[in-house]
Short mmCIF file of C-alpha atoms in Angstrom, two decimals:
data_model
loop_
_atom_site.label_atom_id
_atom_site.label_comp_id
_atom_site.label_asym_id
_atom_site.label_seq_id
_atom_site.Cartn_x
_atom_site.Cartn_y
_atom_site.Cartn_z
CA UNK A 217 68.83 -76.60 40.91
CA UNK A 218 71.58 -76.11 43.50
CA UNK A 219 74.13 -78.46 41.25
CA UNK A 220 76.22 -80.94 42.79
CA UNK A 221 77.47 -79.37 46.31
CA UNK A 222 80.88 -80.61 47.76
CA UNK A 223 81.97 -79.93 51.59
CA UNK A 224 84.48 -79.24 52.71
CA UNK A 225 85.94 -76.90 50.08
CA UNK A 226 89.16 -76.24 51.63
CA UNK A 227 90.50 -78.69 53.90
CA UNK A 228 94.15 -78.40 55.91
CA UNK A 229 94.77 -81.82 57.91
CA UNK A 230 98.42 -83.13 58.91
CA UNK A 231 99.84 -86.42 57.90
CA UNK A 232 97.94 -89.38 59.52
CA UNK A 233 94.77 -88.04 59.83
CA UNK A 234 91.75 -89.13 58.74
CA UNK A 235 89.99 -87.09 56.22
CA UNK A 236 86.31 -87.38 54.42
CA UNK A 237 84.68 -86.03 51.47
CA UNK A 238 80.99 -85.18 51.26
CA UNK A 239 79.16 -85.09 48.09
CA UNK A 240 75.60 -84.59 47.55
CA UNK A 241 74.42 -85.23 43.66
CA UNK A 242 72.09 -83.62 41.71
CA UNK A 243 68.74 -84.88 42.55
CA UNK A 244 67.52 -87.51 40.12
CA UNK A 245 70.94 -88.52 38.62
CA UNK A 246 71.62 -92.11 38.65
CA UNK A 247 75.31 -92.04 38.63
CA UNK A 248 78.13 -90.12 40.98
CA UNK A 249 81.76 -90.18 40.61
CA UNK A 250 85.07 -88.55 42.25
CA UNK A 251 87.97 -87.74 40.46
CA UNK A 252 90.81 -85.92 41.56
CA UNK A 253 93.21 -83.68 40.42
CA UNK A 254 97.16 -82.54 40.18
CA UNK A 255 98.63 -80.37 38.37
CA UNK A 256 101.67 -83.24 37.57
CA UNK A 257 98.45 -86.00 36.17
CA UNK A 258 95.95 -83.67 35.79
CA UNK A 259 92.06 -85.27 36.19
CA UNK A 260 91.71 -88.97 37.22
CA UNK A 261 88.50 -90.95 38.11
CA UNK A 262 89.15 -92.54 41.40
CA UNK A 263 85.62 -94.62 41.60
CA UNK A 264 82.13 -94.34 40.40
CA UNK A 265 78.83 -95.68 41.36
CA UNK A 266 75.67 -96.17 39.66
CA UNK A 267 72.35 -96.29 41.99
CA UNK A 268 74.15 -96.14 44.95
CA UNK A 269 76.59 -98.87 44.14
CA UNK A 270 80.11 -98.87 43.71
CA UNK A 271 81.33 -99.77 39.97
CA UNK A 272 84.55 -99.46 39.16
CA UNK A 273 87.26 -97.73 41.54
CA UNK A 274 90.00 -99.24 40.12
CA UNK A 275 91.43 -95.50 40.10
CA UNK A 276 91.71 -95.36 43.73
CA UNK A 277 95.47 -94.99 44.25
CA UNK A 278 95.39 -97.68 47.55
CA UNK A 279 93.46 -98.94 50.15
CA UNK A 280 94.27 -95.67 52.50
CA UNK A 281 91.22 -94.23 50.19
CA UNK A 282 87.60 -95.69 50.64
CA UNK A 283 84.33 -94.22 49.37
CA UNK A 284 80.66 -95.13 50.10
CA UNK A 285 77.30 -93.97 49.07
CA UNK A 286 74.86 -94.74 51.36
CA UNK A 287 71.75 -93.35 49.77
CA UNK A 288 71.13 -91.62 46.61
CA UNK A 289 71.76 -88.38 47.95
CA UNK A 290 74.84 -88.49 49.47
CA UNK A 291 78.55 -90.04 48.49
CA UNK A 292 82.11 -89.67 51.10
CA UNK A 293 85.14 -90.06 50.02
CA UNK A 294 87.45 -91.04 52.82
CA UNK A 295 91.27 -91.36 53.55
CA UNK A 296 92.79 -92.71 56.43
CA UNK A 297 95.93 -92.00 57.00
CA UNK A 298 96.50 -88.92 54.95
CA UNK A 299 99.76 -88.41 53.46
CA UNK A 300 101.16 -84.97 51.71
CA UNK A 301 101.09 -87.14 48.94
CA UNK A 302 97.17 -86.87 49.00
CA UNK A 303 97.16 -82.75 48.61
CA UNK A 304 95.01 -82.76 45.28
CA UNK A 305 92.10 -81.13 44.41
CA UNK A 306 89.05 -83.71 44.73
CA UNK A 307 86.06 -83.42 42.80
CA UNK A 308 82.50 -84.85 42.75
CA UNK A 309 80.33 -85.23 39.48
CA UNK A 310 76.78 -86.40 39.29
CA UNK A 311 75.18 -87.69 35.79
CA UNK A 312 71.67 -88.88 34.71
CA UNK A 313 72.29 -92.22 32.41
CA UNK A 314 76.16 -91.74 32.30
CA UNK A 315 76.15 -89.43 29.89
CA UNK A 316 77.55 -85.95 30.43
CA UNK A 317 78.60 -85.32 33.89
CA UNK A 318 78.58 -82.46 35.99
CA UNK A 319 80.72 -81.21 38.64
CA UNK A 320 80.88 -80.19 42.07
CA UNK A 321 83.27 -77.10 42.83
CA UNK A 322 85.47 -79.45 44.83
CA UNK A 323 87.71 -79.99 47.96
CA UNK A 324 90.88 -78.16 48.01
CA UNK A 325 93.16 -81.03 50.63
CA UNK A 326 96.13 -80.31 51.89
CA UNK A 327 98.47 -82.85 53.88
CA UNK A 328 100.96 -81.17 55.82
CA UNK B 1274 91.38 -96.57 22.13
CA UNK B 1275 90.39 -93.62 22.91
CA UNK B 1276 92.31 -90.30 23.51
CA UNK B 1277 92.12 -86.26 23.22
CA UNK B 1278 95.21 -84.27 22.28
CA UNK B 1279 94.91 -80.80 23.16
CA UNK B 1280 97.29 -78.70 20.58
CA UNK B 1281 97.71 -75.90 23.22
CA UNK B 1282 98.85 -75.66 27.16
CA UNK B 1283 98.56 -71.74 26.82
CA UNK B 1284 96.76 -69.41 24.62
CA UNK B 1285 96.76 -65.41 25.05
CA UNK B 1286 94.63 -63.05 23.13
CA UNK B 1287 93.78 -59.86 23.39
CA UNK B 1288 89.86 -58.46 24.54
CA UNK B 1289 87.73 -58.37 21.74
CA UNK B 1290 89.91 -60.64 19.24
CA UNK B 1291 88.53 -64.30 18.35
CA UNK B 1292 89.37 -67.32 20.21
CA UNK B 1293 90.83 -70.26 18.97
CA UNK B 1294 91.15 -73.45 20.86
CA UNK B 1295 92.40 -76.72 19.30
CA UNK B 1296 91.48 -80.31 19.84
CA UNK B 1297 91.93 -83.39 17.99
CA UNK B 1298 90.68 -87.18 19.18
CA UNK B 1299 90.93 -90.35 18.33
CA UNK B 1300 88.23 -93.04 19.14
CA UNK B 1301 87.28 -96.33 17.57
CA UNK B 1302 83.79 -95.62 17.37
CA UNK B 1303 81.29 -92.53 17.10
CA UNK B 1304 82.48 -90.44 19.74
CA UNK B 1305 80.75 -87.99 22.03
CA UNK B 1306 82.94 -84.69 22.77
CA UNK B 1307 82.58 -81.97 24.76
CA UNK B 1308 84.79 -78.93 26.28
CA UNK B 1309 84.57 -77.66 29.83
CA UNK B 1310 85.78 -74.67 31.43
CA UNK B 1311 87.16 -74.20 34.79
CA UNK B 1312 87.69 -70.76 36.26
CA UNK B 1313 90.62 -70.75 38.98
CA UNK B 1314 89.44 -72.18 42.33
CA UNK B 1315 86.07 -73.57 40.58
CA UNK B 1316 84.33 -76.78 39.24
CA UNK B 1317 84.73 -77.80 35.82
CA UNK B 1318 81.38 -76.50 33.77
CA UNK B 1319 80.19 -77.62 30.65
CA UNK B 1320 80.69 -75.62 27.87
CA UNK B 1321 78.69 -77.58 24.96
CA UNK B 1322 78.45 -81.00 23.95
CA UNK B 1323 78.56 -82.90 20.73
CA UNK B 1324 76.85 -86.33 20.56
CA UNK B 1325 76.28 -87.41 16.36
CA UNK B 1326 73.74 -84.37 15.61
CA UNK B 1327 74.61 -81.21 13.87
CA UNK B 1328 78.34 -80.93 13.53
CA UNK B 1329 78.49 -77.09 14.30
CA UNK B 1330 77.37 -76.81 17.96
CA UNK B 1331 76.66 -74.21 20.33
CA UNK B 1332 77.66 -73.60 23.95
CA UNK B 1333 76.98 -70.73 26.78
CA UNK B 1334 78.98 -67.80 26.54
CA UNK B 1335 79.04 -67.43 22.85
CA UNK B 1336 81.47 -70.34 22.47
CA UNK B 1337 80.67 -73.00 19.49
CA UNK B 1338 82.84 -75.79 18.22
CA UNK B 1339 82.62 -77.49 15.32
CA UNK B 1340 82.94 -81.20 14.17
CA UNK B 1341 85.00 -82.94 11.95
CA UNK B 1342 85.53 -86.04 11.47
CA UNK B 1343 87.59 -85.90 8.38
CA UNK B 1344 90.28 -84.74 10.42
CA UNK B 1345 89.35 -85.83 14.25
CA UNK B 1346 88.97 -82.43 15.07
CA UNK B 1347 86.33 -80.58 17.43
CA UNK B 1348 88.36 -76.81 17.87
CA UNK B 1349 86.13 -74.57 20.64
CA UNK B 1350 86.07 -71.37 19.38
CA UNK B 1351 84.48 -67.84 20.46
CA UNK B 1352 84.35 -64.51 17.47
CA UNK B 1353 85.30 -61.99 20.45
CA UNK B 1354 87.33 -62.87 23.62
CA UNK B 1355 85.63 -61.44 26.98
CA UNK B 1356 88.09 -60.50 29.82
CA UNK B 1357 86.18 -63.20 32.01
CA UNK B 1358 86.71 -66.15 29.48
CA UNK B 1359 90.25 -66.55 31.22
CA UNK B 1360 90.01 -69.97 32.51
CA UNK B 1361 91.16 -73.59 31.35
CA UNK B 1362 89.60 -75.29 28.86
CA UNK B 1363 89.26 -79.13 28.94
CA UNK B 1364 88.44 -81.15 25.61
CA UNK B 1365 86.85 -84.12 26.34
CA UNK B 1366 86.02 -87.58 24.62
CA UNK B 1367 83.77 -89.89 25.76
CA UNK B 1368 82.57 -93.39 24.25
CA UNK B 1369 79.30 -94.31 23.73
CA UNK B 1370 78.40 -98.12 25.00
CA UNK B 1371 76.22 -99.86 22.91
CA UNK B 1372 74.38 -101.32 25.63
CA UNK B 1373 74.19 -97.87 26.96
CA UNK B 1374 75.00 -96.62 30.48
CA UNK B 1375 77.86 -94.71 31.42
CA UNK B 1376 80.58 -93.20 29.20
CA UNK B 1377 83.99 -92.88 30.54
CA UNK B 1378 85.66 -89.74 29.99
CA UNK B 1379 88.89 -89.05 28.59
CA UNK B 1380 90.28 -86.16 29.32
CA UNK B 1381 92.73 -83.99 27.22
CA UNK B 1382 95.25 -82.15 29.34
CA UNK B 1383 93.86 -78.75 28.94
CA UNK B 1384 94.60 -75.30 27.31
CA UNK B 1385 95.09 -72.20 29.73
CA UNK B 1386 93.16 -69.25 27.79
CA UNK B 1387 94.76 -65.69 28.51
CA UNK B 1388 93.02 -62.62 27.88
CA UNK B 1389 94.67 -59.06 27.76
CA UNK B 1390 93.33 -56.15 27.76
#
């Protein structure tokens, strides 16, 4: 199994541009989420969905993020403007039933 | 409410010398835990998992971690530290629904393992 695969993994944009995530799950898991993190809060969930659909993403930090998952394959995580603030490491985890999840290598961003 | 305190930001040791990593939770119902690792510039991996079978439980690596609930403790630890076991360390509680489904997980801050040679 190939684990959950993330793209870009490094990813240099300046302020105001747009910027998107890709995630593709493990095969067969029902649930996907993205988290993000900072050294200053460490690991937060931004949003999860469960078959495809979007749960909770009360964690997104404001309506410059967005995320979709249009089939059960694939999840984007997008942000539009980008600010500096944004520079975080970004991470994708897939999980069958919600219980233990497992992780993508993630998307190093950084907002100039 | 749930939370994970993790005793220790940093921990050195020296190659071949047990590890010990300490966590303590509190949760208002039977808890599942587990610890992760994440090598610099990598994904967080799972290291083992507890979830209300045998207390003493067994991850890759040679890493184990043991369960107590007496004093809301679940400490990851390894008999003899490996140069590549220098990573961070994540303890992690998570909260079983009744109705099943997903578990959210709380995270504990993390403990930075150093190994010397």
């Amino acid at each position: 199994d190939a684990g959950v695969i993330q793209s870009p993994r490094h990813e240099v944009t300046e302020m105001g541009q747009e910027v998107t995530l890709r995630c593709k799950p493990i095969s067969g898991h029902d649930y996907l989420f993205w988290y993000r993190q900072t050294m200053m809060r460490g690991l937060e969930l931004l949003i999860y969905f469960n078959n495809n659909v979007p749960i909770d993403d009360s964690g997104m930090p404001e309506d410059r993020f967005s995320a979709k998952m249009p089939n059960a394959s694939f999840s984007t995580l997008k942000i539009q403007p980008s600010e500096p603030r944004d520079s975080a490491v970004y991470f994708c985890a897939s999980s069958l039933m919600g219980v233990e999840q497992y992780f993508g290598p993630g998307t190093r961003l950084t907002v100039t | 409410a749930q939370s994970v305190t993790q005793l220790d930001s940093h921990v050195s040791v020296s190659e071949g010398t047990p590890v010990l990593l300490r966590c303590n939770y509190s949760s208002s119902y039977s808890p599942s835990l587990f610890w992760y690792v994440q090598h610099p510039n990598k994904g967080l991996q799972l290291l083992l998992k507890y979830t209300s079978a045998a207390t003493l439980v067994k991850g890759i690596n040679g890493f184990e971690a043991e369960f107590k609930k007496s004093e809301t403790s679940f400490h990851l630890t390894k008999p003899s530290a490996h140069m590549s076991d220098a990573a961070e360390y994540f303890c992690v509680v998570s909260v079983l629904r009744p109705s099943g489904g997903y578990n959210k997980l709380i995270f504990g801050a993390g403990t930075r393992l150093a190994v010397h040679p």
